[in-house]
Amino acid sequence: ELQEKLLYKEAEMYTEIALPPPHILRIYVTLDITMAFGFPYDALFITYLIDLPKFWTTNEPDKLSGRTQRCRMINGSANFSFVTELTLDFDLNCLDDESARPAWPQVLIAAGSLDKWT
């Protein structure tokens, strides 16, 4: 009976994992913005943008950019604990073309602050 339950649980788990289409490399990305320090102003926030070069796609384009919450500086550091996850797909067929120059996605990060004047 225990073995049957274990097999049933394993079957449930593996149905949730979707395989990528053929010739697609799927990468699961976790972006974790934990803290920032060394900024002179309070009410700090972080904005990020993930730039996808040619041959890269995602089914979650709204997650390619975002912003953390505003955070007060305490003892010179701001603690965000901001996490987002997304999947990126790379078309492996481009490697057949010798003139193709595939590149890795880039994460662009900017820090800003808000005060009573902005």
PDB file of C-alpha atoms in Angstrom:
ATOM      1  CA  GLU A   1       0.000   0.000   0.000  1.00  0.00           C
ATOM      2  CA  LEU A   2       2.828   2.390   0.826  1.00  0.00           C
ATOM      3  CA  GLN A   3       4.505   1.602  -2.493  1.00  0.00           C
ATOM      4  CA  GLU A   4       1.258   2.378  -4.351  1.00  0.00           C
ATOM      5  CA  LYS A   5       0.968   5.759  -2.617  1.00  0.00           C
ATOM      6  CA  LEU A   6       4.557   6.564  -3.498  1.00  0.00           C
ATOM      7  CA  LEU A   7       3.998   5.692  -7.160  1.00  0.00           C
ATOM      8  CA  TYR A   8       0.841   7.803  -7.201  1.00  0.00           C
ATOM      9  CA  LYS A   9       2.689  10.824  -5.724  1.00  0.00           C
ATOM     10  CA  GLU A  10       5.522  10.459  -8.244  1.00  0.00           C
ATOM     11  CA  ALA A  11       3.015  10.346 -11.102  1.00  0.00           C
ATOM     12  CA  GLU A  12       1.399  13.559  -9.815  1.00  0.00           C
ATOM     13  CA  MET A  13       4.743  15.355  -9.619  1.00  0.00           C
ATOM     14  CA  TYR A  14       5.936  14.483 -13.110  1.00  0.00           C
ATOM     15  CA  THR A  15       2.738  15.585 -14.830  1.00  0.00           C
ATOM     16  CA  GLU A  16       3.440  19.146 -13.669  1.00  0.00           C
ATOM     17  CA  ILE A  17       6.821  19.289 -15.414  1.00  0.00           C
ATOM     18  CA  ALA A  18       6.373  20.331 -19.038  1.00  0.00           C
ATOM     19  CA  LEU A  19       9.105  19.384 -21.471  1.00  0.00           C
ATOM     20  CA  PRO A  20      10.305  22.084 -23.856  1.00  0.00           C
ATOM     21  CA  PRO A  21       9.733  21.655 -27.589  1.00  0.00           C
ATOM     22  CA  PRO A  22      12.486  19.953 -29.616  1.00  0.00           C
ATOM     23  CA  HIS A  23      15.611  22.066 -30.250  1.00  0.00           C
ATOM     24  CA  ILE A  24      14.756  24.456 -27.415  1.00  0.00           C
ATOM     25  CA  LEU A  25      16.983  24.957 -24.376  1.00  0.00           C
ATOM     26  CA  ARG A  26      14.789  26.033 -21.460  1.00  0.00           C
ATOM     27  CA  ILE A  27      16.407  27.899 -18.577  1.00  0.00           C
ATOM     28  CA  TYR A  28      14.660  28.616 -15.297  1.00  0.00           C
ATOM     29  CA  VAL A  29      15.825  31.908 -13.801  1.00  0.00           C
ATOM     30  CA  THR A  30      15.383  33.132 -10.240  1.00  0.00           C
ATOM     31  CA  LEU A  31      16.193  36.804  -9.671  1.00  0.00           C
ATOM     32  CA  ASP A  32      16.666  37.548  -5.975  1.00  0.00           C
ATOM     33  CA  ILE A  33      17.266  41.186  -5.019  1.00  0.00           C
ATOM     34  CA  THR A  34      18.205  40.943  -1.375  1.00  0.00           C
ATOM     35  CA  MET A  35      19.770  44.194  -0.248  1.00  0.00           C
ATOM     36  CA  ALA A  36      21.539  47.380  -1.262  1.00  0.00           C
ATOM     37  CA  PHE A  37      23.991  49.505   0.656  1.00  0.00           C
ATOM     38  CA  GLY A  38      26.172  52.558   0.148  1.00  0.00           C
ATOM     39  CA  PHE A  39      23.412  54.848  -1.153  1.00  0.00           C
ATOM     40  CA  PRO A  40      23.089  58.290   0.474  1.00  0.00           C
ATOM     41  CA  TYR A  41      19.299  58.670   0.173  1.00  0.00           C
ATOM     42  CA  ASP A  42      16.344  57.021   1.870  1.00  0.00           C
ATOM     43  CA  ALA A  43      13.293  55.331   0.274  1.00  0.00           C
ATOM     44  CA  LEU A  44      15.483  53.288  -2.044  1.00  0.00           C
ATOM     45  CA  PHE A  45      14.065  51.011  -4.766  1.00  0.00           C
ATOM     46  CA  ILE A  46      15.617  48.838  -7.462  1.00  0.00           C
ATOM     47  CA  THR A  47      14.410  48.642 -11.067  1.00  0.00           C
ATOM     48  CA  TYR A  48      15.496  45.760 -13.290  1.00  0.00           C
ATOM     49  CA  LEU A  49      15.240  44.922 -16.982  1.00  0.00           C
ATOM     50  CA  ILE A  50      16.194  41.600 -18.575  1.00  0.00           C
ATOM     51  CA  ASP A  51      17.355  42.188 -22.149  1.00  0.00           C
ATOM     52  CA  LEU A  52      16.774  39.175 -24.395  1.00  0.00           C
ATOM     53  CA  PRO A  53      19.057  39.030 -27.435  1.00  0.00           C
ATOM     54  CA  LYS A  54      18.149  37.372 -30.717  1.00  0.00           C
ATOM     55  CA  PHE A  55      17.158  33.674 -30.494  1.00  0.00           C
ATOM     56  CA  TRP A  56      15.862  34.038 -26.901  1.00  0.00           C
ATOM     57  CA  THR A  57      12.145  34.128 -26.004  1.00  0.00           C
ATOM     58  CA  THR A  58       9.891  33.880 -22.980  1.00  0.00           C
ATOM     59  CA  ASN A  59       6.234  33.138 -22.363  1.00  0.00           C
ATOM     60  CA  GLU A  60       6.251  35.647 -19.498  1.00  0.00           C
ATOM     61  CA  PRO A  61       7.208  39.017 -21.047  1.00  0.00           C
ATOM     62  CA  ASP A  62       5.697  40.943 -18.133  1.00  0.00           C
ATOM     63  CA  LYS A  63       8.413  39.479 -15.880  1.00  0.00           C
ATOM     64  CA  LEU A  64      11.263  40.858 -18.001  1.00  0.00           C
ATOM     65  CA  SER A  65      11.115  44.145 -16.099  1.00  0.00           C
ATOM     66  CA  GLY A  66      10.013  45.188 -12.676  1.00  0.00           C
ATOM     67  CA  ARG A  67      10.622  47.190  -9.556  1.00  0.00           C
ATOM     68  CA  THR A  68      11.056  46.385  -5.897  1.00  0.00           C
ATOM     69  CA  GLN A  69       9.165  48.075  -3.127  1.00  0.00           C
ATOM     70  CA  ARG A  70      10.560  51.253  -1.560  1.00  0.00           C
ATOM     71  CA  CYS A  71      12.753  50.474   1.395  1.00  0.00           C
ATOM     72  CA  ARG A  72      14.087  52.691   4.167  1.00  0.00           C
ATOM     73  CA  MET A  73      17.818  52.717   4.775  1.00  0.00           C
ATOM     74  CA  ILE A  74      18.654  51.296   8.208  1.00  0.00           C
ATOM     75  CA  ASN A  75      22.310  51.456   9.277  1.00  0.00           C
ATOM     76  CA  GLY A  76      23.295  52.201   5.687  1.00  0.00           C
ATOM     77  CA  SER A  77      21.514  49.259   4.065  1.00  0.00           C
ATOM     78  CA  ALA A  78      18.120  48.549   2.537  1.00  0.00           C
ATOM     79  CA  ASN A  79      16.695  45.023   2.757  1.00  0.00           C
ATOM     80  CA  PHE A  80      14.359  44.118  -0.111  1.00  0.00           C
ATOM     81  CA  SER A  81      13.923  40.320  -0.184  1.00  0.00           C
ATOM     82  CA  PHE A  82      12.407  40.648  -3.665  1.00  0.00           C
ATOM     83  CA  VAL A  83      12.199  37.423  -5.684  1.00  0.00           C
ATOM     84  CA  THR A  84      10.876  36.782  -9.184  1.00  0.00           C
ATOM     85  CA  GLU A  85      11.094  33.697 -11.386  1.00  0.00           C
ATOM     86  CA  LEU A  86      10.777  33.261 -15.139  1.00  0.00           C
ATOM     87  CA  THR A  87      11.627  30.811 -17.897  1.00  0.00           C
ATOM     88  CA  LEU A  88      13.753  31.643 -20.918  1.00  0.00           C
ATOM     89  CA  ASP A  89      13.880  29.597 -24.111  1.00  0.00           C
ATOM     90  CA  PHE A  90      16.872  29.499 -26.456  1.00  0.00           C
ATOM     91  CA  ASP A  91      16.433  28.278 -30.036  1.00  0.00           C
ATOM     92  CA  LEU A  92      19.208  25.711 -30.579  1.00  0.00           C
ATOM     93  CA  ASN A  93      18.561  25.727 -34.343  1.00  0.00           C
ATOM     94  CA  CYS A  94      20.515  28.975 -34.561  1.00  0.00           C
ATOM     95  CA  LEU A  95      23.715  27.032 -33.841  1.00  0.00           C
ATOM     96  CA  ASP A  96      23.434  25.432 -37.294  1.00  0.00           C
ATOM     97  CA  ASP A  97      24.005  28.833 -38.903  1.00  0.00           C
ATOM     98  CA  GLU A  98      27.720  29.713 -38.868  1.00  0.00           C
ATOM     99  CA  SER A  99      26.997  33.426 -39.229  1.00  0.00           C
ATOM    100  CA  ALA A 100      24.760  33.513 -36.134  1.00  0.00           C
ATOM    101  CA  ARG A 101      26.277  35.086 -33.039  1.00  0.00           C
ATOM    102  CA  PRO A 102      24.180  33.985 -30.072  1.00  0.00           C
ATOM    103  CA  ALA A 103      24.566  35.934 -26.835  1.00  0.00           C
ATOM    104  CA  TRP A 104      23.442  35.519 -23.236  1.00  0.00           C
ATOM    105  CA  PRO A 105      20.588  37.598 -21.811  1.00  0.00           C
ATOM    106  CA  GLN A 106      21.674  40.578 -19.735  1.00  0.00           C
ATOM    107  CA  VAL A 107      20.183  41.951 -16.531  1.00  0.00           C
ATOM    108  CA  LEU A 108      20.228  45.743 -16.261  1.00  0.00           C
ATOM    109  CA  ILE A 109      19.784  47.140 -12.742  1.00  0.00           C
ATOM    110  CA  ALA A 110      19.161  50.721 -11.604  1.00  0.00           C
ATOM    111  CA  ALA A 111      18.753  52.088  -8.088  1.00  0.00           C
ATOM    112  CA  GLY A 112      16.608  55.105  -7.308  1.00  0.00           C
ATOM    113  CA  SER A 113      15.092  56.866  -4.340  1.00  0.00           C
ATOM    114  CA  LEU A 114      11.953  58.838  -3.667  1.00  0.00           C
ATOM    115  CA  ASP A 115      11.592  61.709  -1.251  1.00  0.00           C
ATOM    116  CA  LYS A 116       9.074  64.458  -0.653  1.00  0.00           C
ATOM    117  CA  TRP A 117      10.391  66.401  -3.669  1.00  0.00           C
ATOM    118  CA  THR A 118      10.051  63.649  -6.289  1.00  0.00           C
TER     119      THR A 118
END
